Every structure is written in structure tokens, then in C-alpha cells.
Amino acid sequence: MIEIRNLSIHLGDFSLKNLNLSVKDREYFVILGPSGAGKTVFIECLAGLHKIKSGEIWINGDSVATLKPEERHVGYVPQDYVLFPFLNVAENIQFGLKHGKYDKQHRQKRLASLAELLGIDHLLRRDTFTLSGGERQRVALARALAISPRILLMDEPLSALDVQTSKYLRLELRRIHQELGVTTIHITHNHLEAEELADRMAIMSAGEIVQTGQPDEIFFSPQNEAVTRFTGSLNILDCSSCRELVPGLIEVNCSGLRIVIPHDEAEMQKIAISPRDIYISDILPPGPSLNRFKGTINTLDAGTATARVNVRVGNVALNAELPSELAKEMNLAIGQEVYLILRLRRLKALGNVEPNRSEKYGWYYQEII
Amino acid sequence: MHRYLQGVRGDRAFRVITLGSLIIITGFFIVIIVSLLTYTDWKTIGSSFLAPETLFAIKLSLITASITTILAVAVAIPVAYAISKNEFFGKNLVDSLLDLPIVISPVAIGAALLVFFNTPLGNSINNNLLRFVFSVPGIVLAQFTIVSALAIRLLKSTFDNIDVRYEQVARTLGCSKPEAFFKVVIPLARNGLVASGILTWARAVGEFGATVTLAGATAMRTETLPISIFLNLSSANIEQAVALIVILVIISLVALLLVRLITGRRYSI
């Protein structure tokens, strides 16, 4: 368990002000925020790499705020992984073990079990500069876990990876966390990572934690503008009635709009979809008529890269985003009639019954359509 | 001017100017080295090389330069690390002060050392602790004063290029600050350390101005390679001087090639 009380630090012009946070035992906690929000400084404070101005840090009941990094017993995976280039993979993983009171037999055993857990047995004799991004990430994680840390801190562990590797490693991180149960703080600027990984999460902006809660609470009930910016200005629609079409597929009535959503429960309060997951077309697109609606453009804000469009469909107004170039090509204008297509697998549901998280997010892991 | 820089003609002119300059300056040095070799023949160089005075100069130069390098690098490691990794009031002033020996004439530094040994403190050191003036320890001190600045500069640049996060990760893995320095920073700085050691040594072998001022130019006593060249030129013994210059050129060239070989390794920081 991690308890942070009134933590403050000043580093040049930047400061963290009176941060309070509580992370439960065995929890996977994600801190989401933009670059420059202070996420890295925050976990570096937890690792003991900065001297804090005031406040308390408690790990598993011990006050660690005044302890040196080597006394905190914290696993730390920095951004870009920072593997030691003069050591091979096995030596990197065993680095922390050589500074503890572990004999050679224990070190070998620990190395073998971590290599198996992370699927890097075949890399152990390799030099680190020959590894791919995903392999480096797993080696850095193994190195941090080797010392059996009381908590694990990860600084943007997936940001340097390509989309496919990142997607695969999100699953891996979840699996490893379930197997080891080590309390984890993971920081990221990617809300998809937060959605998929977090048991609970916090939004950090300008050196402050602005909202803490389960991903659903944050995405469905953002407390202010800073949070909304990170949840992607979701379209949140109230559901008046639901009916099961076939097992796993529910039709929801949202103020007259009949939306089909993959969900196990036939009860739900709200559904949400990101503006990025609503397609706009000026002609009737071919294919099944599932989740397609005809509407009229209310407002149009064409930025340099992204055009934001508000479309009225019956009694509902939906926000959609598309590349500005495409908006120009279609000659979109206020008052124009357009077709909206809601991406089925990107629809989120907030039900009355809370399913457990693997059920709740299982469909995220599938290939989206 | 602008239109001459554009198009194929501009590209070609740029290429001719840059590569032409490279060819001219390389040619200039090659001509100087070749003129040395054509001035005399290899037989004379060989016999000059085996002369007792030459062998003494080579031996003295190699020994003093090696001692100087060990001392300079040993001092430069903590000093360069302290400047590289710490921010403190007056850092720029201290940094500039440490650079002085690189820009000041070595003769002036030798003279300053000589003046120091004429003060009561310097005199006491010279008479009671170790004799520096006109003696072999004076050669090491003169070389050290000149080359330690170079060693500090080279090592500072090496430490500057080592990301502080390597040390931070080592600390989270259980290393104390000194342990992180020896187990992470030094291995990361290995190439830089070896390269600066070689360059420092080569510079110490070639040091003349400060050495001749403090240690004097006494044949077969304080006669390093550059001093031997100076003594031979003074007595119009050109063949001997040329042989010594060729030896100095070879030593320097090998040292510089070694540095490039080491710093061009597969990972470099």
C-alpha cells in the first residue's frame, strides 16, 4: 500500500503542490496526464530520486520520505528503460541482486523464473543494444522485479513502442501484475493504456492530481475541463431502455436513438463514445445499417489537423472528429446533412451491475472494427 | 551571393571548397612529415635512434609522461565528475580557471611554477619535501600542470554525456552513490577514460615549454624527447633532431589512431 500525504517539491520553475494519493495493496494504479504535468517528477519522488520539500510517503506502513533510493526497495522502470549497455541481458537483470545478500544459486533461480515469466529466456546472453523496443521493456521490467520490490513504478513504459507491440505488452503487463500482485504505479499520457490497465487511476495536470477513481468514474464523470481533455471529450448518452438482441448484443434507446452495443448485461445507465470513434460521411455508406444515423451539422470547427463537428441526430447532439483535409474534401458546412457511423467496439457502457474488470474490458482486447 | 549558392553549380562549388580545404590542410601536414623523411635517410634515423642520448630521452619521456598521466587522470576523474554533475555558485569561474593551462603559453606556466618555488612555501617544499626545480620531479610537475587541464576537459565531456538516469536506476537497485559511480559511471565512461588517458599521455610526451623552464635543459639529466630536439637543434645536430622528431610523430600518430579505434567502439556514450 502506498500513502502520499501533502507531498510538495520545487524543481526550478516546476512544482508539485500538496499531492495526496492512496494506492491500495496489489492495485494497478495509473496516473494519466499530459507532458509536463509532473508525472515523472512524482514517481521519481516516490523512488527517492528527488528530495521533497514537505509531505509524507508511506510504503506498506513505513515512512520512506527521508530514505535514500537504495533503502526504499522500490522497483523503477524509467522511460526508455535505461538498460546498462556494458552488461548483457542476464547481467542487467541480476544487477540489483548482486547488491543484496543473495548467493549465486538464488540469483540464478530468480533470473530463470523472471525470464520465464516475461518470456525472455532466449535473450539472456544478448547484448542490450541488439534488442527491440518491446524486448528492452521486458528486460527493464525484469531488472526492476528482480529485487522483489515492495512497489513497482513505471514511467511511460509503452510510449516508445509501436502500436502492435504496445497493445501486446499492455496485455502482458496485466498478466504479470496478476501473477505477482505487486502494487504498481504506472504513468502515461495515453488514455487507452489507462483504460485497459488501471484498477484505479488519477488524472494529473500542472503538478496537481485533479481526479482519482476507477476508469469508468473518470471517463463517465469527468470533474473538470482538464479531466475532460484526457478522456477525449466523450459523447455520454443516457439510456432510457435496453433490450437484448442476441446474447452479448444489446440495443439501447438513448433519447430516441437506437444504438447497438456489445455488452453482457441488459441493464445500463449510460453509454459513451469518443468523437474519434464516430465516422462522418456525406453519402450513405455501403454495408449493414448498424449504428448509422442521419443528422445535420450544428457547428463546425476546422483546425489545422482536426475538424470538430457537432451533429444533431433527432434529440441528441453528437461530437465527432475527423482529419481537416477530409472535412474540406467533403465540403462540410453548417446545416449540411451527413451520416454518422458509431464504431461498435468502441462504445462503452456504464451498467447498473459492475462486472469484474476482465469481463468489463475483455472486448477492448479484441481487434476493434 | 545568394544566387551563387543555389542549384547544381552552388552544390558543386560547396563540395569543391569543403573537400578542397581538407585536401590542402592534409597535404600541408603530409609535406612537412615527408620533408623530415627526405631530409635524412632511414639508416641515419636508425643510428640516431640507438644513440645513448636518444635512448635516454625516449626512456625519460615515456616514464615521466606515464607517471604524469596516472596522476592527471586520478585527479581529473573526481574533479571532472564534480564539475559535470553539480551546480554551484561560481561554477563558470572555476571551470574557466581549470581551462587556463590549455590556453596560456606553457613557458608562462613554467615560469609561474619557477616563481612559486622562489616563495617561502615553494622554497620549503623544494628544499625539504621534493626537489622540483631543475630535476626530474620538475618534469612531472610541469607536464602535470599542463595536461591535467586537458584530462579534466576530456573527462568532463565524457561525464556530461552519461545520462544521470543510469546512476538513478542503479540507486533504486540498491547501490549507494559511490557504488553507483564505480559500478555504473566508470564502466560507462570506460572508452572516454582510456581515450583521455592516451591523449593526456601523448600531450605529456610532447610537452616542452613548461618543462624546459622548470626542469631546465640538461643533457642526460632532464632531457626528454622535445628537450633533446631543442638541444640537438641548438648544437646544429640536425640529423639527430630529425630522428627524434620522427619518433615523436610516430608516438603521437599511434596514440591518436588508438583513440579513434577505442572511441569508435560499438557502444559509445
XYZ file of C-alpha atoms in Angstrom:
638
model
C 0.000 0.000 0.000
C 1.199 3.488 -0.832
C 0.048 6.572 1.044
C 1.153 10.032 -0.041
C 0.221 12.992 2.122
C 0.693 16.664 1.217
C 3.720 15.984 -0.951
C 5.351 19.163 -2.295
C 8.528 19.698 -4.259
C 10.052 22.606 -6.178
C 12.383 21.965 -9.111
C 13.330 25.231 -10.802
C 10.109 26.725 -12.163
C 8.177 23.496 -11.694
C 6.464 22.394 -8.520
C 4.193 19.656 -7.213
C 1.739 21.070 -4.705
C 0.257 19.218 -1.757
C -0.320 15.927 -3.534
C -2.412 13.359 -1.719
C -2.831 9.842 -3.049
C -3.641 6.439 -1.700
C -2.873 3.273 -3.664
C -4.238 0.017 -2.295
C -2.282 -3.161 -1.788
C -1.800 -5.169 -5.038
C -3.513 -2.422 -7.028
C -2.533 -1.428 -10.578
C -2.763 2.351 -10.400
C -2.351 4.534 -13.488
C -1.589 8.252 -13.424
C -2.734 9.895 -16.653
C -1.669 13.371 -17.667
C -0.107 15.472 -20.417
C 3.637 16.011 -20.878
C 4.854 18.491 -18.284
C 2.115 17.618 -15.783
C 4.716 16.409 -13.284
C 4.083 12.670 -13.547
C 7.750 11.723 -13.903
C 8.849 14.025 -11.068
C 6.118 12.490 -8.928
C 7.237 8.871 -9.312
C 10.884 9.932 -9.076
C 9.959 11.390 -5.667
C 8.487 8.019 -4.699
C 11.698 6.306 -5.854
C 13.732 8.760 -3.756
C 15.449 10.463 -6.679
C 14.386 13.972 -5.570
C 14.446 15.486 -2.131
C 10.890 16.538 -1.305
C 10.164 19.922 0.266
C 7.423 18.665 2.548
C 4.958 15.835 2.955
C 4.933 12.154 3.800
C 5.378 8.997 1.731
C 4.338 5.697 3.307
C 5.003 2.334 1.682
C 3.455 -0.709 3.361
C 3.241 1.186 6.639
C 6.837 2.519 6.605
C 7.632 6.193 6.229
C 10.175 6.423 3.387
C 10.264 10.162 2.611
C 13.702 10.616 4.175
C 15.181 7.317 2.954
C 17.763 7.125 0.164
C 16.713 5.389 -3.092
C 18.736 2.282 -2.232
C 16.927 1.969 1.097
C 13.379 2.185 -0.304
C 13.261 -1.180 -2.052
C 11.224 0.194 -4.925
C 11.242 -1.242 -8.459
C 11.666 1.526 -11.015
C 11.297 1.240 -14.796
C 12.328 4.584 -16.306
C 11.165 5.902 -19.649
C 13.397 4.470 -22.439
C 14.306 1.714 -19.945
C 17.947 2.857 -19.356
C 19.489 -0.618 -19.620
C 23.198 -0.747 -18.797
C 24.927 -1.043 -22.191
C 28.103 -2.587 -20.759
C 26.177 -5.582 -19.391
C 24.270 -8.272 -21.259
C 20.598 -9.037 -20.590
C 21.211 -11.567 -17.792
C 23.715 -9.270 -16.074
C 21.287 -6.352 -16.321
C 18.541 -8.382 -14.653
C 20.891 -9.601 -11.923
C 22.397 -6.163 -11.272
C 20.216 -5.427 -8.240
C 20.645 -8.941 -6.856
C 24.418 -8.529 -6.716
C 23.977 -5.651 -4.275
C 21.724 -7.616 -1.951
C 22.526 -10.545 0.279
C 21.784 -13.142 -2.350
C 24.035 -16.081 -3.182
C 24.771 -17.169 -6.731
C 22.249 -20.006 -6.614
C 19.440 -17.650 -5.569
C 20.436 -15.149 -8.268
C 20.346 -17.832 -10.971
C 16.988 -19.125 -9.748
C 15.489 -15.638 -9.682
C 16.875 -14.881 -13.153
C 15.398 -18.086 -14.565
C 11.941 -17.521 -13.040
C 11.751 -13.895 -14.210
C 12.992 -14.799 -17.685
C 10.263 -17.408 -17.915
C 7.572 -15.073 -16.558
C 8.482 -12.366 -19.062
C 9.256 -14.711 -21.955
C 12.841 -13.544 -22.385
C 14.735 -16.814 -21.764
C 16.146 -16.706 -25.286
C 17.571 -13.189 -24.814
C 19.665 -13.704 -21.692
C 23.093 -13.818 -23.412
C 22.300 -10.975 -25.821
C 23.824 -7.504 -25.625
C 21.182 -4.923 -24.775
C 21.797 -2.765 -27.855
C 20.658 -5.647 -30.084
C 17.176 -5.759 -28.500
C 13.942 -4.399 -29.954
C 11.853 -1.841 -28.043
C 9.470 -4.462 -26.651
C 12.355 -6.713 -25.571
C 14.100 -3.803 -23.843
C 10.897 -3.009 -21.985
C 10.606 -6.567 -20.697
C 14.280 -6.681 -19.657
C 13.906 -3.379 -17.777
C 10.815 -4.766 -16.057
C 12.647 -7.983 -15.131
C 15.545 -5.935 -13.722
C 13.164 -3.900 -11.564
C 11.258 -7.004 -10.395
C 14.432 -8.994 -9.641
C 14.929 -7.278 -6.292
C 11.374 -8.332 -5.234
C 10.367 -4.695 -4.752
C 7.696 -3.591 -2.317
C 6.122 -1.490 -5.082
C 6.715 -1.073 -8.813
C 6.955 2.333 -10.507
C 6.783 2.568 -14.294
C 7.401 5.777 -16.220
C 5.649 5.703 -19.620
C 6.720 2.066 -20.178
C 4.886 1.737 -23.514
C 5.345 5.164 -25.070
C 8.432 4.284 -27.121
C 6.802 1.257 -28.755
C 4.851 0.782 -31.963
C 1.074 0.301 -31.747
C 1.069 -3.512 -32.083
C 3.893 -4.092 -29.567
C 2.300 -1.646 -27.163
C -1.044 -3.429 -27.445
C 0.578 -6.821 -26.789
C 2.601 -5.521 -23.845
C -0.476 -3.967 -22.227
C -1.855 -7.492 -22.002
C 1.484 -8.764 -20.744
C 1.691 -6.096 -18.032
C -1.760 -7.034 -16.845
C -0.892 -10.752 -16.770
C 2.400 -10.181 -14.939
C 0.668 -7.945 -12.407
C -1.974 -10.597 -11.789
C 0.709 -13.249 -11.274
C 2.980 -11.236 -8.996
C 0.436 -8.962 -7.310
C 2.983 -6.209 -6.726
C 1.413 -2.784 -6.065
C 2.096 -0.789 -9.219
C 2.032 2.865 -10.236
C 2.175 3.324 -13.999
C 2.284 6.798 -15.521
C 1.220 7.581 -19.053
C -0.211 10.230 -21.334
C -2.202 7.609 -23.273
C -5.797 7.221 -22.081
C -6.145 3.843 -23.796
C -3.362 2.478 -21.588
C -5.140 3.849 -18.543
C -8.484 2.341 -19.573
C -7.054 -1.098 -20.230
C -4.664 -1.428 -17.329
C -5.916 0.557 -14.370
C -7.750 -0.849 -11.377
C -7.949 2.778 -10.357
C -6.432 5.873 -11.890
C -5.722 9.552 -11.325
C -5.622 12.484 -13.703
C -2.657 14.775 -13.165
C -2.423 18.266 -14.586
C 0.010 21.126 -13.878
C 1.538 19.443 -10.829
C -1.782 18.549 -9.208
C -3.943 15.450 -9.024
C -7.305 16.649 -10.280
C -9.387 13.459 -10.072
C -8.962 9.954 -8.730
C -11.224 6.969 -9.238
C -11.980 3.890 -11.281
C -11.549 4.381 -15.042
C -15.338 4.310 -15.524
C -15.947 7.007 -12.917
C -13.360 9.238 -14.530
C -14.354 8.652 -18.120
C -18.088 8.963 -17.447
C -17.978 11.709 -14.838
C -15.023 13.991 -15.508
C -14.876 16.609 -12.779
C -13.454 19.466 -14.806
C -12.054 20.620 -18.146
C -8.572 19.160 -17.506
C -10.043 15.695 -16.992
C -12.360 16.006 -19.979
C -9.385 16.822 -22.181
C -7.865 13.463 -21.275
C -10.928 11.365 -21.547
C -11.283 12.636 -25.096
C -14.455 14.769 -24.645
C -16.616 11.662 -24.731
C -20.176 11.705 -26.006
C -22.099 10.470 -22.977
C -25.688 9.424 -23.588
C -28.347 8.481 -21.012
C -30.116 5.198 -21.700
C -33.873 5.148 -21.277
C -34.378 1.451 -22.135
C -32.375 -1.588 -23.208
C -33.225 -4.896 -24.852
C -31.099 -7.908 -25.667
C -30.980 -8.611 -29.416
C -28.858 -11.747 -29.151
C -26.685 -12.845 -26.209
C -23.870 -10.259 -25.862
C -25.534 -7.632 -28.052
C -27.848 -5.025 -26.530
C -29.948 -2.382 -28.253
C -30.096 0.793 -26.193
C -32.564 3.626 -26.571
C -30.820 6.940 -25.945
C -33.390 9.740 -26.323
C -34.852 8.059 -29.395
C -31.513 6.977 -30.844
C -31.330 3.179 -31.068
C -27.708 2.162 -30.584
C -26.438 -1.410 -30.613
C -23.667 -2.172 -28.143
C -21.797 -5.380 -27.304
C -22.472 -5.963 -23.607
C -23.391 -8.874 -21.346
C -25.807 -7.054 -19.071
C -29.179 -5.939 -20.430
C -29.153 -3.064 -17.928
C -27.129 0.070 -18.379
C -27.364 3.691 -17.295
C -25.142 5.433 -19.802
C -23.129 4.732 -22.877
C -20.170 6.688 -24.157
C -18.161 7.018 -27.346
C -15.168 9.161 -28.194
C -15.552 11.736 -31.018
C -12.645 9.971 -32.720
C -14.754 6.806 -32.938
C -17.621 8.413 -34.848
C -17.154 8.437 -38.624
C -18.771 11.097 -40.814
C -19.806 10.597 -44.429
C -21.581 12.940 -46.839
C -23.091 9.994 -48.727
C -24.906 6.903 -47.442
C -22.081 4.439 -46.812
C -22.440 0.851 -48.059
C -22.727 -2.077 -45.627
C -25.047 -3.017 -42.733
C -27.118 -0.222 -41.261
C -25.949 -0.913 -37.698
C -25.348 2.233 -35.640
C -25.719 4.600 -38.605
C -27.640 7.794 -38.232
C -28.542 10.706 -40.438
C -28.078 14.131 -38.880
C -27.499 17.815 -39.507
C -24.282 19.684 -38.763
C -24.808 22.094 -35.867
C -21.332 23.518 -35.511
C -18.083 23.028 -37.385
C -14.636 23.916 -36.059
C -11.923 23.137 -38.623
C -8.468 23.224 -37.032
C -5.191 22.701 -38.890
C -5.155 18.940 -38.417
C -8.508 18.004 -36.889
C -12.004 19.229 -37.644
C -14.539 19.031 -34.778
C -18.144 18.647 -35.835
C -21.304 18.717 -33.733
C -24.150 16.853 -35.415
C -27.773 16.815 -34.289
C -29.500 13.431 -34.697
C -33.104 13.695 -33.501
C -32.971 14.913 -29.903
C -29.290 14.064 -29.466
C -26.204 16.120 -30.333
C -23.048 14.108 -31.032
C -19.462 15.352 -31.286
C -17.277 13.813 -33.970
C -13.707 14.411 -35.104
C -12.136 13.836 -38.491
C -8.997 14.974 -40.326
C -9.418 18.586 -41.548
C -8.363 17.543 -45.040
C -11.239 15.068 -45.232
C -13.709 17.681 -43.964
C -12.510 20.024 -46.716
C -12.811 17.282 -49.337
C -16.428 16.624 -48.339
C -17.145 20.387 -48.253
C -18.745 20.045 -44.822
C -20.804 23.083 -43.815
C -23.214 24.051 -41.068
C -26.745 22.848 -41.874
C -25.497 20.070 -44.176
C -26.981 16.607 -43.822
C -24.412 13.874 -43.062
C -24.320 10.216 -41.994
C -22.702 9.159 -38.722
C -21.300 5.684 -38.063
C -20.540 4.742 -34.453
C -17.705 2.193 -34.131
C -19.383 -0.748 -32.467
C -16.452 -1.964 -30.421
C -15.508 1.494 -29.171
C -18.838 2.031 -27.446
C -18.525 1.937 -23.669
C -21.297 1.027 -21.286
C -21.854 2.018 -17.678
C -24.161 -0.642 -16.280
C -26.107 -0.968 -13.031
C -24.203 -4.114 -12.212
C -20.434 -3.783 -12.003
C -18.893 -6.705 -13.862
C -15.378 -7.716 -12.825
C -12.682 -5.933 -14.776
C -11.575 -8.769 -17.032
C -15.164 -9.188 -18.242
C -15.632 -5.453 -18.380
C -12.623 -4.849 -20.578
C -12.379 -8.189 -22.331
C -13.816 -6.770 -25.503
C -11.240 -3.982 -25.604
C -8.582 -6.567 -26.246
C -10.288 -7.829 -29.331
C -9.492 -6.331 -32.657
C -11.710 -3.275 -32.989
C -13.897 -2.937 -36.036
C 25.983 35.987 -53.363
C 22.670 34.210 -52.719
C 22.210 33.061 -56.342
C 25.731 31.577 -56.472
C 24.772 29.261 -53.598
C 21.765 27.802 -55.419
C 21.402 24.987 -57.951
C 23.849 22.361 -59.128
C 26.608 24.973 -59.522
C 26.228 26.016 -55.873
C 26.340 22.387 -54.696
C 29.460 21.711 -56.746
C 31.196 24.860 -55.521
C 30.372 23.964 -51.909
C 31.785 20.468 -52.406
C 34.954 21.817 -54.037
C 35.533 24.336 -51.221
C 34.999 21.883 -48.337
C 36.839 18.894 -49.828
C 39.496 21.205 -51.313
C 40.225 22.673 -47.870
C 40.503 19.163 -46.442
C 42.948 18.113 -49.180
C 45.058 21.271 -48.775
C 45.406 21.022 -44.987
C 46.094 17.258 -45.070
C 48.626 17.836 -47.853
C 50.294 20.549 -45.772
C 50.943 18.135 -42.886
C 51.980 15.310 -45.219
C 54.513 17.611 -46.930
C 56.012 18.531 -43.542
C 56.305 14.875 -42.473
C 57.685 13.772 -45.857
C 60.242 16.601 -45.776
C 61.508 15.169 -42.482
C 61.909 11.739 -44.031
C 63.611 13.042 -47.169
C 65.973 15.305 -45.222
C 67.771 12.278 -43.942
C 67.791 8.550 -44.673
C 66.400 5.675 -42.578
C 69.947 4.458 -41.832
C 70.805 7.759 -40.125
C 67.489 7.732 -38.316
C 68.236 4.171 -37.156
C 71.696 5.018 -35.887
C 70.448 8.239 -34.248
C 67.695 6.219 -32.599
C 70.252 3.936 -30.986
C 72.428 6.777 -29.682
C 72.603 6.713 -25.825
C 71.294 10.279 -25.621
C 68.231 9.381 -27.743
C 67.510 6.237 -25.762
C 67.791 8.238 -22.541
C 65.376 10.890 -23.883
C 62.859 8.244 -25.013
C 63.072 6.402 -21.686
C 62.757 9.597 -19.618
C 59.854 10.854 -21.724
C 57.944 7.570 -21.510
C 58.457 7.256 -17.739
C 57.621 10.876 -16.854
C 54.642 11.012 -19.241
C 53.263 7.757 -17.790
C 53.591 8.966 -14.178
C 52.069 12.309 -15.167
C 49.140 10.591 -16.921
C 48.362 8.372 -13.927
C 48.420 11.411 -11.611
C 46.474 13.648 -14.003
C 43.720 11.106 -14.693
C 43.471 10.176 -10.994
C 42.909 13.853 -10.147
C 40.782 14.577 -13.223
C 38.198 11.825 -12.552
C 36.750 13.295 -9.324
C 37.273 16.902 -10.460
C 35.561 16.374 -13.834
C 32.707 14.459 -12.197
C 32.219 17.213 -9.608
C 32.014 19.908 -12.297
C 29.891 17.823 -14.634
C 27.251 16.680 -12.157
C 26.970 19.588 -9.711
C 25.602 23.081 -9.934
C 27.244 25.575 -7.585
C 27.877 29.283 -7.249
C 30.924 30.361 -9.288
C 30.934 27.173 -11.405
C 31.775 29.119 -14.581
C 34.706 30.814 -12.856
C 36.089 27.510 -11.542
C 35.553 25.905 -14.961
C 37.433 28.752 -16.692
C 40.252 28.622 -14.119
C 40.742 24.914 -14.811
C 40.937 25.670 -18.535
C 43.700 28.263 -18.121
C 46.640 25.857 -18.655
C 45.137 24.910 -22.049
C 45.261 28.476 -23.362
C 48.196 30.056 -21.500
C 51.658 29.619 -23.035
C 53.416 26.642 -21.385
C 56.549 28.809 -20.935
C 54.483 31.237 -18.846
C 53.190 28.352 -16.713
C 56.730 27.014 -16.273
C 57.872 30.468 -15.268
C 54.961 30.804 -12.823
C 55.958 27.463 -11.253
C 59.541 28.673 -11.047
C 58.371 31.861 -9.312
C 56.265 29.757 -6.907
C 59.365 27.770 -5.884
C 61.048 31.084 -5.050
C 58.348 31.940 -2.485
C 58.920 30.791 1.147
C 56.314 27.988 0.783
C 57.645 26.802 -2.585
C 61.236 27.046 -1.374
C 60.424 24.992 1.680
C 58.752 22.279 -0.451
C 61.650 22.285 -2.905
C 64.307 22.055 -0.174
C 62.611 19.806 2.389
C 59.978 17.684 0.618
C 60.905 17.018 -3.008
C 63.268 18.865 -5.313
C 61.344 20.094 -8.364
C 63.481 22.894 -9.800
C 65.937 21.612 -12.473
C 65.188 17.971 -11.643
C 63.141 15.017 -12.941
C 60.202 15.570 -10.493
C 60.074 19.069 -12.009
C 59.411 17.465 -15.434
C 56.448 15.543 -13.983
C 55.120 18.650 -12.214
C 55.434 20.795 -15.363
C 53.753 18.147 -17.506
C 51.049 17.613 -14.861
C 50.235 21.332 -14.675
C 49.730 21.462 -18.433
C 47.989 18.139 -19.107
C 45.714 17.842 -16.052
C 43.562 20.611 -17.542
C 43.289 18.602 -20.754
C 42.391 15.423 -18.828
C 39.723 17.295 -16.843
C 38.254 18.804 -20.030
C 38.107 15.435 -21.819
C 36.659 13.584 -18.831
C 34.120 16.312 -18.114
C 32.848 15.910 -21.650
C 32.650 12.125 -21.094
C 30.696 12.527 -17.827
C 28.447 15.189 -19.415
C 27.352 12.594 -21.956
C 26.396 9.995 -19.340
C 22.699 10.273 -18.571
C 22.156 10.748 -14.843
C 19.337 8.177 -15.047
C 21.882 5.322 -15.227
C 23.030 6.276 -11.728
C 19.456 6.775 -10.574
C 18.435 3.304 -11.750
C 21.494 1.804 -10.051
C 20.486 3.554 -6.807
C 16.960 2.126 -6.966
C 18.576 -1.301 -7.481
C 20.432 -1.000 -4.190
C 23.681 0.882 -4.964
C 24.910 3.693 -2.728
C 26.143 6.823 -4.532
C 29.836 5.709 -4.544
C 28.804 2.189 -5.625
C 26.730 3.616 -8.482
C 29.763 5.688 -9.518
C 32.171 2.747 -9.586
C 29.744 0.117 -10.909
C 27.883 2.204 -13.484
C 29.523 5.551 -14.246
C 33.078 4.261 -14.572
C 32.132 1.352 -16.891
C 30.034 3.767 -18.974
C 32.977 6.191 -19.087
C 35.478 3.454 -19.952
C 36.054 4.491 -23.551
C 36.276 8.159 -22.597
C 38.674 7.328 -19.761
C 41.008 5.329 -21.993
C 40.841 7.918 -24.773
C 41.560 10.823 -22.432
C 44.381 8.809 -20.823
C 46.010 8.259 -24.218
C 45.597 11.887 -25.310
C 46.888 13.136 -21.963
C 49.898 10.833 -22.242
C 50.645 11.928 -25.836
C 50.371 15.585 -24.812
C 52.701 14.943 -21.827
C 55.281 13.256 -24.090
C 55.295 16.347 -26.327
C 55.347 18.952 -23.509
C 58.285 21.344 -23.833
C 57.671 24.952 -22.709
C 56.816 24.432 -19.040
C 59.281 21.537 -18.699
C 62.281 23.434 -20.041
C 61.500 26.422 -17.835
C 61.059 24.498 -14.567
C 63.268 21.438 -15.044
C 65.849 23.013 -17.346
C 67.535 21.515 -20.417
C 70.386 19.460 -19.004
C 71.640 16.704 -21.324
C 71.248 13.172 -19.979
C 69.521 14.534 -16.863
C 66.296 16.373 -17.659
C 66.465 15.579 -21.365
C 63.003 14.498 -22.537
C 62.292 13.980 -26.263
C 61.248 17.603 -27.001
C 64.161 18.942 -24.913
C 66.526 16.623 -26.764
C 65.213 18.011 -30.095
C 65.824 21.529 -28.764
C 69.369 20.652 -27.554
C 70.270 18.967 -30.872
C 68.967 21.901 -32.915
C 70.916 24.297 -30.672
C 74.124 22.405 -31.428
C 73.249 22.124 -35.168
C 72.928 18.340 -34.934
C 70.060 18.282 -37.428
C 70.060 14.517 -38.267
C 69.690 13.630 -34.604
C 66.903 16.231 -34.203
C 65.085 14.870 -37.260
C 65.287 11.300 -35.920
C 63.782 12.470 -32.625
C 61.019 14.406 -34.415
C 60.149 11.279 -36.450
C 59.908 9.260 -33.220
C 57.668 11.926 -31.667
C 55.439 11.963 -34.776
C 55.130 8.165 -34.718
C 54.245 8.103 -30.997
C 51.620 10.830 -31.480
C 50.127 9.226 -34.598
C 49.819 5.819 -32.914
C 48.203 7.461 -29.869
C 45.650 9.335 -31.999
C 44.820 6.239 -34.055
C 44.320 4.278 -30.825
C 41.912 6.935 -29.546
C 39.852 6.701 -32.719
C 39.857 2.922 -32.528
C 38.632 2.995 -28.919
C 36.030 5.744 -29.270
C 34.627 4.108 -32.399
C 33.530 1.034 -30.421
C 30.074 -0.459 -30.876
C 28.504 1.418 -28.000
C 29.745 4.820 -27.050
C 28.262 7.221 -24.591
